[in-house]
Coordinates of C-alpha atoms and ligand atoms in Angstrom, one line a residue:
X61 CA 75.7 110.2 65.3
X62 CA 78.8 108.2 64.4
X63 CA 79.6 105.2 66.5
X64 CA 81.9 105.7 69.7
X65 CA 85.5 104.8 69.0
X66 CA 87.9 102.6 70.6
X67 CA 92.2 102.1 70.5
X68 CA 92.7 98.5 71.4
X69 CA 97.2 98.5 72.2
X70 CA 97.3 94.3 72.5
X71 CA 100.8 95.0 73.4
X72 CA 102.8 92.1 74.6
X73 CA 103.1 88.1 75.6
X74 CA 99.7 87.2 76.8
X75 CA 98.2 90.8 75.8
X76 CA 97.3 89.7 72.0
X77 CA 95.7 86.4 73.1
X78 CA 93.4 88.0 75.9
X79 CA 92.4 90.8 73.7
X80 CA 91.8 88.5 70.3
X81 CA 88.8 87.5 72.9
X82 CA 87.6 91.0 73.7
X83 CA 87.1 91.4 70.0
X84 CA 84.7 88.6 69.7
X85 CA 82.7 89.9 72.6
X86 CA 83.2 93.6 70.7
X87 CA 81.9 92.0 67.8
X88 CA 79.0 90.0 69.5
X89 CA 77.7 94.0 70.7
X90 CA 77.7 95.2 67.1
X91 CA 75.6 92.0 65.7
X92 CA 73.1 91.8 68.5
X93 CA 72.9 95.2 70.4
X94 CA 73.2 97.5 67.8
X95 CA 76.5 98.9 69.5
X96 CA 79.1 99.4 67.3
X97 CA 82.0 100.5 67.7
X98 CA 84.6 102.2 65.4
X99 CA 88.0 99.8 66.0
X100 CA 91.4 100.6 65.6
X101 CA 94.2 99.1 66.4
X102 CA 98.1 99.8 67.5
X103 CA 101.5 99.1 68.9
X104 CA 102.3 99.5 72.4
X105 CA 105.2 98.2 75.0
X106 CA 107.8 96.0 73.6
X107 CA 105.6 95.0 70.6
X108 CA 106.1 99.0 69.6
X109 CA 109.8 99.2 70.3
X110 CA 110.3 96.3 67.7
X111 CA 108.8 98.1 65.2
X112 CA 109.6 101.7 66.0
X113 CA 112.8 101.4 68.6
X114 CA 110.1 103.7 71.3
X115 CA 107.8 101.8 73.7
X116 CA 105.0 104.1 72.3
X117 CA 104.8 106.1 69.4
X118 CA 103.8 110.1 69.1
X119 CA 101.1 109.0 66.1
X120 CA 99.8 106.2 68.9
X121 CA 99.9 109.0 72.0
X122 CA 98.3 111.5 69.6
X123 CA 95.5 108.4 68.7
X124 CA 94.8 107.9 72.6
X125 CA 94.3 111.0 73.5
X126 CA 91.4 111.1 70.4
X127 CA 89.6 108.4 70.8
X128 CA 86.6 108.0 73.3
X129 CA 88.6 105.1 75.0
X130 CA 91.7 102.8 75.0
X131 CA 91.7 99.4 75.8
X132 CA 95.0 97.7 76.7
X133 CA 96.2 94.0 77.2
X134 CA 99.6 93.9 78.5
X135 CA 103.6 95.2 78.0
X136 CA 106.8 93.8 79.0
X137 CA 108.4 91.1 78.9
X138 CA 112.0 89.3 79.3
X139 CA 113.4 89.9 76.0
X140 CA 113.1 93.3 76.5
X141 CA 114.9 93.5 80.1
X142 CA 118.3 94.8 78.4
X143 CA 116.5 97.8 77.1
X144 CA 117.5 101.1 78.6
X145 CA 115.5 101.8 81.2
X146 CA 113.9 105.2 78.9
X147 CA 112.4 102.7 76.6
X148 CA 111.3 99.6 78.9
X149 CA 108.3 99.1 77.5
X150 CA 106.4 99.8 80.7
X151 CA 107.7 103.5 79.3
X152 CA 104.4 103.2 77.1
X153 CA 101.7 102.6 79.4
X154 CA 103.2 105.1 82.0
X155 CA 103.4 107.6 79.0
X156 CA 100.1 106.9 78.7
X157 CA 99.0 107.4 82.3
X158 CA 100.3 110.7 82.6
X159 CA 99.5 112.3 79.1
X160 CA 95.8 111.4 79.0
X161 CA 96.1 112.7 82.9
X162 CA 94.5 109.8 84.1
X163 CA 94.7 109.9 87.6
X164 CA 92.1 107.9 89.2
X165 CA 92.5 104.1 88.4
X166 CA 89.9 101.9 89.6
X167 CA 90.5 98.4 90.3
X168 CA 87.9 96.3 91.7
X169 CA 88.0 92.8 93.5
X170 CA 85.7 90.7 93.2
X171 CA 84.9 87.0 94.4
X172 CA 82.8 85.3 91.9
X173 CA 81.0 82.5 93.7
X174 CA 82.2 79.7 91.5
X175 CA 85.6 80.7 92.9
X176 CA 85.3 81.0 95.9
X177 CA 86.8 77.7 96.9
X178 CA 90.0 78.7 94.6
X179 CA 91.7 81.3 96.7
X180 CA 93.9 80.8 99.2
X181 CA 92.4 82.3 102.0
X182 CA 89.3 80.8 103.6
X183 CA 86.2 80.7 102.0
X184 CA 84.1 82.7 104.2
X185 CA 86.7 85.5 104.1
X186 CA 86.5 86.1 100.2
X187 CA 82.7 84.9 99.3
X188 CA 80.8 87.5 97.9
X189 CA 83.7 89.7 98.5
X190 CA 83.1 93.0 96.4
X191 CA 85.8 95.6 97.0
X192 CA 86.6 98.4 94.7
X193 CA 90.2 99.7 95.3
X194 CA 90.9 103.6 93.9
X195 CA 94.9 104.1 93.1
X196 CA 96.2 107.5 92.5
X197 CA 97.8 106.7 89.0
X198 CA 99.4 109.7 87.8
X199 CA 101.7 111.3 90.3
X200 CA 103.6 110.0 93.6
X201 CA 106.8 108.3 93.8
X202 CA 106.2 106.9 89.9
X203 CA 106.7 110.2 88.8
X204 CA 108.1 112.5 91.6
X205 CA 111.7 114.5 90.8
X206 CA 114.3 114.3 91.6
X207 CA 114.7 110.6 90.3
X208 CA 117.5 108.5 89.2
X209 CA 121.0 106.9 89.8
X210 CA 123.8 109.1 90.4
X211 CA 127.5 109.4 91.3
X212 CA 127.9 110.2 95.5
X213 CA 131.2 110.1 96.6
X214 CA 132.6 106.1 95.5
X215 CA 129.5 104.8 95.5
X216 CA 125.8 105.5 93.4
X217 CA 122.9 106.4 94.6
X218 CA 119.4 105.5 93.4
X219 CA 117.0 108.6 93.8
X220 CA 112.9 108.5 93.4
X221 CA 110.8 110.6 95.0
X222 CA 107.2 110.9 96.6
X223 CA 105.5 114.1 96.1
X224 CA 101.6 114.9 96.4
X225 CA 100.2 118.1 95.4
X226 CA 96.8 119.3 97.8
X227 CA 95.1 119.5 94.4
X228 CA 96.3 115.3 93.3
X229 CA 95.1 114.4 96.5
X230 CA 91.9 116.0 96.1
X231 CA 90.8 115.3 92.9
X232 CA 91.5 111.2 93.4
X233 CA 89.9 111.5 96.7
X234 CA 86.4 112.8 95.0
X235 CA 86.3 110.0 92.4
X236 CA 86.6 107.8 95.4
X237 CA 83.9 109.4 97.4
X238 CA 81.9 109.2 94.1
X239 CA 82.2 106.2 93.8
X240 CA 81.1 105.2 97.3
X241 CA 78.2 106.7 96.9
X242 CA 77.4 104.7 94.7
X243 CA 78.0 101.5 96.7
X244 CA 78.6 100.9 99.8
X245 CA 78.8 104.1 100.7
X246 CA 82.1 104.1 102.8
X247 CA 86.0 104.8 102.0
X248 CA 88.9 104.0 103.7
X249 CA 92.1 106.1 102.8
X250 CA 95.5 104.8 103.2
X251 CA 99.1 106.0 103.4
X252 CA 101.8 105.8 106.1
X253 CA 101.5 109.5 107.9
X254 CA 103.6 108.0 110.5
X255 CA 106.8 108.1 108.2
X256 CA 105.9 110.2 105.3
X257 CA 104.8 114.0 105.3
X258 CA 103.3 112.7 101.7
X259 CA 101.5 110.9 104.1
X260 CA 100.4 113.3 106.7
X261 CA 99.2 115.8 103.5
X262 CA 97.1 112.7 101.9
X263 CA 95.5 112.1 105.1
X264 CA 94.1 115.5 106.0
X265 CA 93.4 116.7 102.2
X266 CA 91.1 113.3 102.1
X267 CA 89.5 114.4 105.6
X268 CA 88.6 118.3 104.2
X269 CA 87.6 117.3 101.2
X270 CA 85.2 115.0 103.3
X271 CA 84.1 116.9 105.7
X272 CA 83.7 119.7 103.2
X273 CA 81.8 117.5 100.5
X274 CA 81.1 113.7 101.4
X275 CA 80.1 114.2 105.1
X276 CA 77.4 111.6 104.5
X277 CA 80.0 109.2 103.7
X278 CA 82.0 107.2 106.5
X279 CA 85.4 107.9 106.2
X280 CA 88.3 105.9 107.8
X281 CA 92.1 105.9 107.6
X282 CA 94.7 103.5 108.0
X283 CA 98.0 103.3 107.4
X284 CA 99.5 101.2 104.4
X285 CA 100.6 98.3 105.9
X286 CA 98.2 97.7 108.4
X287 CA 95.8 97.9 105.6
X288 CA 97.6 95.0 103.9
X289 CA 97.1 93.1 106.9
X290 CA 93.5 93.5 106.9
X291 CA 93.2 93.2 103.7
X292 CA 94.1 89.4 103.9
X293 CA 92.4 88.9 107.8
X294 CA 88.8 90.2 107.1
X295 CA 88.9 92.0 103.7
X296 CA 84.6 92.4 103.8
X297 CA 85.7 95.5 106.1
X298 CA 86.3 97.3 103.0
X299 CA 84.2 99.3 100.1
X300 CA 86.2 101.5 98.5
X301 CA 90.2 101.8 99.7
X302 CA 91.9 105.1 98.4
X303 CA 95.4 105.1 98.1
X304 CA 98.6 106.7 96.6
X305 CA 100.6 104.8 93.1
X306 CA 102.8 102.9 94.5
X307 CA 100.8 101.5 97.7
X308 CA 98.1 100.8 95.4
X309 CA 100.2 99.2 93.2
X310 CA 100.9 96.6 95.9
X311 CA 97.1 96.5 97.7
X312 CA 95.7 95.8 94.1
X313 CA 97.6 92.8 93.5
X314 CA 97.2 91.4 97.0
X315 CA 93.6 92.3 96.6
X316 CA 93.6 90.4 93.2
X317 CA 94.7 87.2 94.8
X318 CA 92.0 87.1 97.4
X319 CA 89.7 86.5 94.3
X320 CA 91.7 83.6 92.9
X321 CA 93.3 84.6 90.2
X322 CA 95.3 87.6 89.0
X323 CA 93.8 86.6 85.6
X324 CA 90.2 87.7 86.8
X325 CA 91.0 91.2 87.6
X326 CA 90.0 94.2 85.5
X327 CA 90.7 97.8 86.2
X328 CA 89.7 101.3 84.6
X329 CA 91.8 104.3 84.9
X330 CA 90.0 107.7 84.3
X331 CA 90.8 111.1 84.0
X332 CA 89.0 114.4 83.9
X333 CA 86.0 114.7 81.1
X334 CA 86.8 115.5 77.4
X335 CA 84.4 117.8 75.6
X336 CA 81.9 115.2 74.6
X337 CA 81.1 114.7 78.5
X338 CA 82.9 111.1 78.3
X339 CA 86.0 110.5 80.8
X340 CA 89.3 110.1 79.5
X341 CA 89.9 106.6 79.6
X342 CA 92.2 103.1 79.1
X343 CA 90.9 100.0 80.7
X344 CA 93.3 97.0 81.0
X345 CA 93.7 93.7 83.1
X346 CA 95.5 93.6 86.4
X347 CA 97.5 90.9 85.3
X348 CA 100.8 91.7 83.6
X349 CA 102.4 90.0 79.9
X350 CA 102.8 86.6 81.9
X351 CA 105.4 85.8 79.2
X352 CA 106.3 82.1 80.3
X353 CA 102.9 81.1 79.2
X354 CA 101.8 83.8 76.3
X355 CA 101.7 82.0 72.9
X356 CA 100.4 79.1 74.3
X357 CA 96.8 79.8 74.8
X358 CA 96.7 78.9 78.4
X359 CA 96.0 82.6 79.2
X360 CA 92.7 83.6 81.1
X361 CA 90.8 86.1 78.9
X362 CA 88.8 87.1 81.5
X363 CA 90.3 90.6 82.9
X364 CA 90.6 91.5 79.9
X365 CA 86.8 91.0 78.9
X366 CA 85.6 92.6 82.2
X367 CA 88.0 95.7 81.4
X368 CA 85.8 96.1 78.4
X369 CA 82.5 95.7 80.6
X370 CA 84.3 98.8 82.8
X371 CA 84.5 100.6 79.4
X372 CA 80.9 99.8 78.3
X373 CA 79.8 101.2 82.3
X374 CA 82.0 104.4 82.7
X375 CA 82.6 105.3 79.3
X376 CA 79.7 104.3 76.8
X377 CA 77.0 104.6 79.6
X378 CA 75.7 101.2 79.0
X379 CA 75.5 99.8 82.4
X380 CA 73.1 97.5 81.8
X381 CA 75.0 96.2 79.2
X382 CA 78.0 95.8 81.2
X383 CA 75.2 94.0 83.8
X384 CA 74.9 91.8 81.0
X385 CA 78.8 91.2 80.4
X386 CA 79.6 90.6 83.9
X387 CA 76.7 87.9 84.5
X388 CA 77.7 85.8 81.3
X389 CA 81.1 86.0 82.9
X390 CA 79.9 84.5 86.2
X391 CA 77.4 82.1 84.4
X392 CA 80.6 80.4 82.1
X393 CA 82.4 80.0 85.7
X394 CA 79.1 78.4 87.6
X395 CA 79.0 75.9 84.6
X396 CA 82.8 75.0 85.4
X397 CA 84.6 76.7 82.5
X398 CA 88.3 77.1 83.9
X399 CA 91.4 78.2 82.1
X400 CA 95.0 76.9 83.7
X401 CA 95.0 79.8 86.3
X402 CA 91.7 78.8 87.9
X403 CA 92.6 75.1 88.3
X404 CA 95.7 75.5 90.3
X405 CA 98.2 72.0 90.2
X406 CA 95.9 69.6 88.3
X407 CA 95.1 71.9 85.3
X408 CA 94.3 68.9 83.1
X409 CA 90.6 69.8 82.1
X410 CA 91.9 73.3 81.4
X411 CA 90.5 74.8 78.9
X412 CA 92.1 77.2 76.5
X413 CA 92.1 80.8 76.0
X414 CA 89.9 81.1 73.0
X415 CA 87.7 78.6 74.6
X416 CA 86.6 80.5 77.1
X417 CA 86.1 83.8 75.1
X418 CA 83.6 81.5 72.9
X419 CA 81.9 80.0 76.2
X420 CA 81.6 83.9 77.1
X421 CA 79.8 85.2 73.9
X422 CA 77.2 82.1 74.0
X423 CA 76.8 83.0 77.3
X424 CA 75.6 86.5 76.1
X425 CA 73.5 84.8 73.5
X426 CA 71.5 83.0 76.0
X427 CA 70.7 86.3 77.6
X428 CA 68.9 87.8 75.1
Ligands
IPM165 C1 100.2 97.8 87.2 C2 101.6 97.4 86.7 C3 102.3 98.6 86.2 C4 102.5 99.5 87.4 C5 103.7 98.3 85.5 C6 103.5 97.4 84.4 C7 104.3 99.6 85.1 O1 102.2 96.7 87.7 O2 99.5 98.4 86.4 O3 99.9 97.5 88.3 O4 103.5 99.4 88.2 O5 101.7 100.5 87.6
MG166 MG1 101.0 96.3 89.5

């Protein structure tokens, strides 16, 4: 059998830094678990329009869709704000998205005890916190027509616009009830049904499809905002939270905070299954290009490592392996290992991004 195969887009600012680490843990599974893995390697983002003038090229697109998964660090950046708005290298990963149909994007939030004194809310509020937020990725007001800025009278008028099919809404909602199932066993759905008909069809399509299929999950709904708010009061409430693209754009990073750092958050975003049984699937960091530090090797590899443990879990199969990934992760930050992010004002004893990917693969050769 030949070995499975992987697209690694570094992309931009921070993204090459982060994922120069994920290739030493890649390279650490080859030498000591007999789990290789055929590499390539590509342009996406901003990184893709210098070379090409297009935030993602076909040959790339044609490459995702081949592969068994994609793994992606970062896009965007300031140099490229002047860019039309057609080929802003966010284009790329939202060409991405939608081509490889990957509709359920999972983004869990979790407090590793070492951290727990890190975030900003109280510790008791975020220790042991394990939340696992499911964000509708490929349709919604991201995507929704008509969109656009156009001439009204003597003014403009910027147009986007939120539209849910029954058949988005159900398919996102399963994956979450999956998912559930598999944890804690409960899944609260949120949109704002008291402003939005988008709303109103989310919230009963997520209530058939439970009662018809998940009845032995709890169900609960809330809407958007409140669900913010609890999020940051008493976010143990939750187990699995599915929600629309653009609200779970926003709960995702307000989730990501409660765990410290934006730069410990990793996410997988999954589609429907290809012929060899394996999902569809790109796994990338929360975090975005963070270009005022990229370069510099101040950039927290860490997302971007426990993206690939979401590959090795819900794409290779290997979730003892990605057991293994995730505990030499938390056994690097019990021993005091902290890059920039995870020290706050006095970052003195930082240390650097490369650093801590090494601390990470010796931590994976203690466990053997
Ligand atoms: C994310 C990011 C993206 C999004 C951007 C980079 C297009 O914020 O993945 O959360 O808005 O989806
Ligand atoms: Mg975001």
């Amino acid at each position: 059998m030949s070995n499975p195969s992987l697209l690694i887009l570094p992309g931009d600012g921070i993204g090459p830094e982060v994922m120069a680490e994920v290739r030493k843990v890649i390279d650490w599974y080859g030498a000591n678990r007999d789990l290789t893995f055929d590499v390539s390697e590509d342009l996406v983002g901003g990184a893709a329009y210098d070379a090409h003038g297009t935030p993602l090229h076909d040959d790339t697109m044609a490459k995702a869709q081949e592969v068994d998964a994609v793994l992606l660090g970062a896009v965007g950046g300031p140099k490229y704000d002047v860019l039309d708005f057609s080929v802003k290298p966010e284009r790329g990963l939202l060409r991405l998205r939608k081509e490889m149909d990957l509709f359920s994007n999972l983004r869990p939030a979790q407090c590793f005890d070492a951290l727990a004194d890190f975030s900003s809310l109280k510790k008791d509020v975020v220790a042991g916190l394990d939340i696992m937020i499911v964000r509708e990725l490929t349709s919604g007001i991201y995507f929704g027509e008509p969109r656009g800025i156009f001439e009204e009278g003597n003014e403009r008028v910027g147009i986007n616009t939120q539209r849910y099919t029954e058949s988005e809404i159900a398919r996102v909602a399963r994956s979450a009830f999956e998912l559930a199932r598999k944890r804690g066993n409960k899944v609260c759905s949120m949109e704002k049904a008291n402003v939005m008909e988008s709303g109103i069809l989310w919230r009963d399509v997520v209530t058939e499809i439970h009662q018809a299929e998940y009845a032995d999950v709890e169900l609960s709904h809330m809407y958007a905002d409140a669900g913010a708010m609890q999020l940051c009061r008493w976010p143990k409430q939750f187990d699995v939270i599915v929600t629309d693209n653009l609200f779970g754009d926003l709960l995702s990073d307000a989730a990501a905070m409660l765990t410290g750092s934006l730069g410990m958050l990793p996410s997988a975003s999954l589609g429907a299954p290809m012929a060899n049984g394996r999902p569809k699937a790109l796994y990338e960091p929360v975090h975005g290009s963070a270009p005022d530090i990229a370069g510099q090797g101040k950039a927290n590899p860490i997302a971007c490592v426990l993206s690939f443990a979401m590959a090795l879990r819900y794409s290779f199969d290997q979730g003892a392996e990605a057991d293994r990934l995730e505990a030499a992760v938390e056994k690097v930050l019990a021993d005091g290992a902290r890059t920039a992010d995870l020290l706050g004002e006095e970052g003195a004893s930082a240390i650097s991004t490369s650093q801590m990917g090494d601390a990470i693969v010796a931590a994976l050769t203690a466990s053997l």
